[in-house]
Amino acid sequence: MGHGKSGATRDEPSGSATDVRWTAPKTDTDPVCGITVQTRNSKSAVHDGHVYYFCSRECRERFEAAPASYLATTDAVIPDMREQADG
């Protein structure tokens, strides 16, 4: 007993976080030039925990130099529709 072949060890039990794998989407949009790229053959960079894919080394370098200028901001002011209806 206790000689199971589950692949688990004392330090790494079966079902641990090491069993989780992230799979890239097949395509994504280059945030610099807007081209749709095949992620398998593209250049990539990580910013704020997100993976971005690029059509070329040049686009990746531009992004890495100033990522905020290529990412949509969520700080945009959205008008309150109630104020527009009252006015």
PDB file of C-alpha atoms in Angstrom:
ATOM      1  CA  MET A   1       0.000   0.000   0.000  1.00  0.00           C
ATOM      2  CA  GLY A   2       1.086   3.578  -0.575  1.00  0.00           C
ATOM      3  CA  HIS A   3       2.975   2.750  -3.786  1.00  0.00           C
ATOM      4  CA  GLY A   4       0.529   4.466  -6.117  1.00  0.00           C
ATOM      5  CA  LYS A   5       1.798   5.920  -9.382  1.00  0.00           C
ATOM      6  CA  SER A   6      -0.188   9.162  -9.226  1.00  0.00           C
ATOM      7  CA  GLY A   7       2.869  11.308  -9.933  1.00  0.00           C
ATOM      8  CA  ALA A   8       2.377  13.266  -6.717  1.00  0.00           C
ATOM      9  CA  THR A   9       5.267  13.856  -4.351  1.00  0.00           C
ATOM     10  CA  ARG A  10       5.348  15.118  -0.803  1.00  0.00           C
ATOM     11  CA  ASP A  11       6.413  18.583  -1.984  1.00  0.00           C
ATOM     12  CA  GLU A  12       4.047  18.784  -4.932  1.00  0.00           C
ATOM     13  CA  PRO A  13       0.643  17.160  -4.384  1.00  0.00           C
ATOM     14  CA  SER A  14      -1.543  16.166  -7.313  1.00  0.00           C
ATOM     15  CA  GLY A  15      -3.767  19.058  -8.448  1.00  0.00           C
ATOM     16  CA  SER A  16      -1.290  21.714  -7.364  1.00  0.00           C
ATOM     17  CA  ALA A  17      -0.891  25.072  -9.093  1.00  0.00           C
ATOM     18  CA  THR A  18       1.885  23.630 -11.247  1.00  0.00           C
ATOM     19  CA  ASP A  19      -0.769  21.605 -13.102  1.00  0.00           C
ATOM     20  CA  VAL A  20      -2.385  24.813 -14.410  1.00  0.00           C
ATOM     21  CA  ARG A  21      -1.317  25.975 -17.852  1.00  0.00           C
ATOM     22  CA  TRP A  22      -2.160  29.211 -19.602  1.00  0.00           C
ATOM     23  CA  THR A  23      -2.931  28.982 -23.296  1.00  0.00           C
ATOM     24  CA  ALA A  24      -2.571  32.006 -25.543  1.00  0.00           C
ATOM     25  CA  PRO A  25      -5.401  32.910 -27.902  1.00  0.00           C
ATOM     26  CA  LYS A  26      -4.805  31.998 -31.556  1.00  0.00           C
ATOM     27  CA  THR A  27      -4.935  35.641 -32.614  1.00  0.00           C
ATOM     28  CA  ASP A  28      -4.747  39.023 -30.930  1.00  0.00           C
ATOM     29  CA  THR A  29      -4.489  42.657 -31.959  1.00  0.00           C
ATOM     30  CA  ASP A  30      -1.163  44.471 -31.891  1.00  0.00           C
ATOM     31  CA  PRO A  31      -1.850  47.450 -29.560  1.00  0.00           C
ATOM     32  CA  VAL A  32       0.615  49.664 -31.465  1.00  0.00           C
ATOM     33  CA  CYS A  33      -0.473  49.317 -35.095  1.00  0.00           C
ATOM     34  CA  GLY A  34      -3.812  47.497 -34.781  1.00  0.00           C
ATOM     35  CA  ILE A  35      -2.846  44.535 -36.985  1.00  0.00           C
ATOM     36  CA  THR A  36      -4.305  41.125 -36.126  1.00  0.00           C
ATOM     37  CA  VAL A  37      -1.405  38.792 -35.333  1.00  0.00           C
ATOM     38  CA  GLN A  38      -1.083  35.025 -35.011  1.00  0.00           C
ATOM     39  CA  THR A  39       0.140  34.734 -31.411  1.00  0.00           C
ATOM     40  CA  ARG A  40       2.175  31.593 -32.048  1.00  0.00           C
ATOM     41  CA  ASN A  41       4.608  33.468 -34.318  1.00  0.00           C
ATOM     42  CA  SER A  42       4.418  36.952 -32.793  1.00  0.00           C
ATOM     43  CA  LYS A  43       6.610  38.930 -30.439  1.00  0.00           C
ATOM     44  CA  SER A  44       5.166  39.401 -26.956  1.00  0.00           C
ATOM     45  CA  ALA A  45       5.597  41.539 -23.865  1.00  0.00           C
ATOM     46  CA  VAL A  46       4.034  41.558 -20.411  1.00  0.00           C
ATOM     47  CA  HIS A  47       2.735  44.777 -18.878  1.00  0.00           C
ATOM     48  CA  ASP A  48       0.755  45.005 -15.616  1.00  0.00           C
ATOM     49  CA  GLY A  49       0.236  41.234 -15.659  1.00  0.00           C
ATOM     50  CA  HIS A  50      -1.217  41.168 -19.182  1.00  0.00           C
ATOM     51  CA  VAL A  51       0.435  39.613 -22.226  1.00  0.00           C
ATOM     52  CA  TYR A  52       0.426  41.727 -25.389  1.00  0.00           C
ATOM     53  CA  TYR A  53       1.344  40.452 -28.854  1.00  0.00           C
ATOM     54  CA  PHE A  54       3.051  42.403 -31.626  1.00  0.00           C
ATOM     55  CA  CYS A  55       3.542  42.055 -35.366  1.00  0.00           C
ATOM     56  CA  SER A  56       7.211  43.062 -35.163  1.00  0.00           C
ATOM     57  CA  ARG A  57      10.092  43.813 -32.868  1.00  0.00           C
ATOM     58  CA  GLU A  58       9.696  47.497 -33.678  1.00  0.00           C
ATOM     59  CA  CYS A  59       6.071  47.586 -32.473  1.00  0.00           C
ATOM     60  CA  ARG A  60       7.044  45.742 -29.297  1.00  0.00           C
ATOM     61  CA  GLU A  61       9.861  48.231 -28.625  1.00  0.00           C
ATOM     62  CA  ARG A  62       7.526  51.200 -29.149  1.00  0.00           C
ATOM     63  CA  PHE A  63       5.031  49.672 -26.713  1.00  0.00           C
ATOM     64  CA  GLU A  64       7.686  48.917 -24.099  1.00  0.00           C
ATOM     65  CA  ALA A  65       8.969  52.506 -24.297  1.00  0.00           C
ATOM     66  CA  ALA A  66       5.526  54.017 -23.563  1.00  0.00           C
ATOM     67  CA  PRO A  67       2.835  51.395 -22.862  1.00  0.00           C
ATOM     68  CA  ALA A  68       0.303  53.866 -21.463  1.00  0.00           C
ATOM     69  CA  SER A  69       0.119  55.687 -24.775  1.00  0.00           C
ATOM     70  CA  TYR A  70      -1.072  52.499 -26.522  1.00  0.00           C
ATOM     71  CA  LEU A  71      -3.541  51.216 -23.942  1.00  0.00           C
ATOM     72  CA  ALA A  72      -7.111  52.434 -23.605  1.00  0.00           C
ATOM     73  CA  THR A  73      -7.630  54.232 -20.334  1.00  0.00           C
ATOM     74  CA  THR A  74     -10.514  53.385 -18.057  1.00  0.00           C
ATOM     75  CA  ASP A  75     -10.378  56.848 -16.464  1.00  0.00           C
ATOM     76  CA  ALA A  76     -12.517  58.413 -19.194  1.00  0.00           C
ATOM     77  CA  VAL A  77     -15.418  60.481 -17.940  1.00  0.00           C
ATOM     78  CA  ILE A  78     -18.748  58.960 -18.916  1.00  0.00           C
ATOM     79  CA  PRO A  79     -21.627  61.452 -18.873  1.00  0.00           C
ATOM     80  CA  ASP A  80     -24.468  60.644 -16.508  1.00  0.00           C
ATOM     81  CA  MET A  81     -27.489  59.881 -18.680  1.00  0.00           C
ATOM     82  CA  ARG A  82     -29.856  61.204 -15.977  1.00  0.00           C
ATOM     83  CA  GLU A  83     -28.289  64.668 -16.163  1.00  0.00           C
ATOM     84  CA  GLN A  84     -28.748  64.749 -19.934  1.00  0.00           C
ATOM     85  CA  ALA A  85     -32.416  63.729 -19.615  1.00  0.00           C
ATOM     86  CA  ASP A  86     -33.094  66.458 -17.030  1.00  0.00           C
ATOM     87  CA  GLY A  87     -31.399  69.218 -19.065  1.00  0.00           C
TER      88      GLY A  87
END
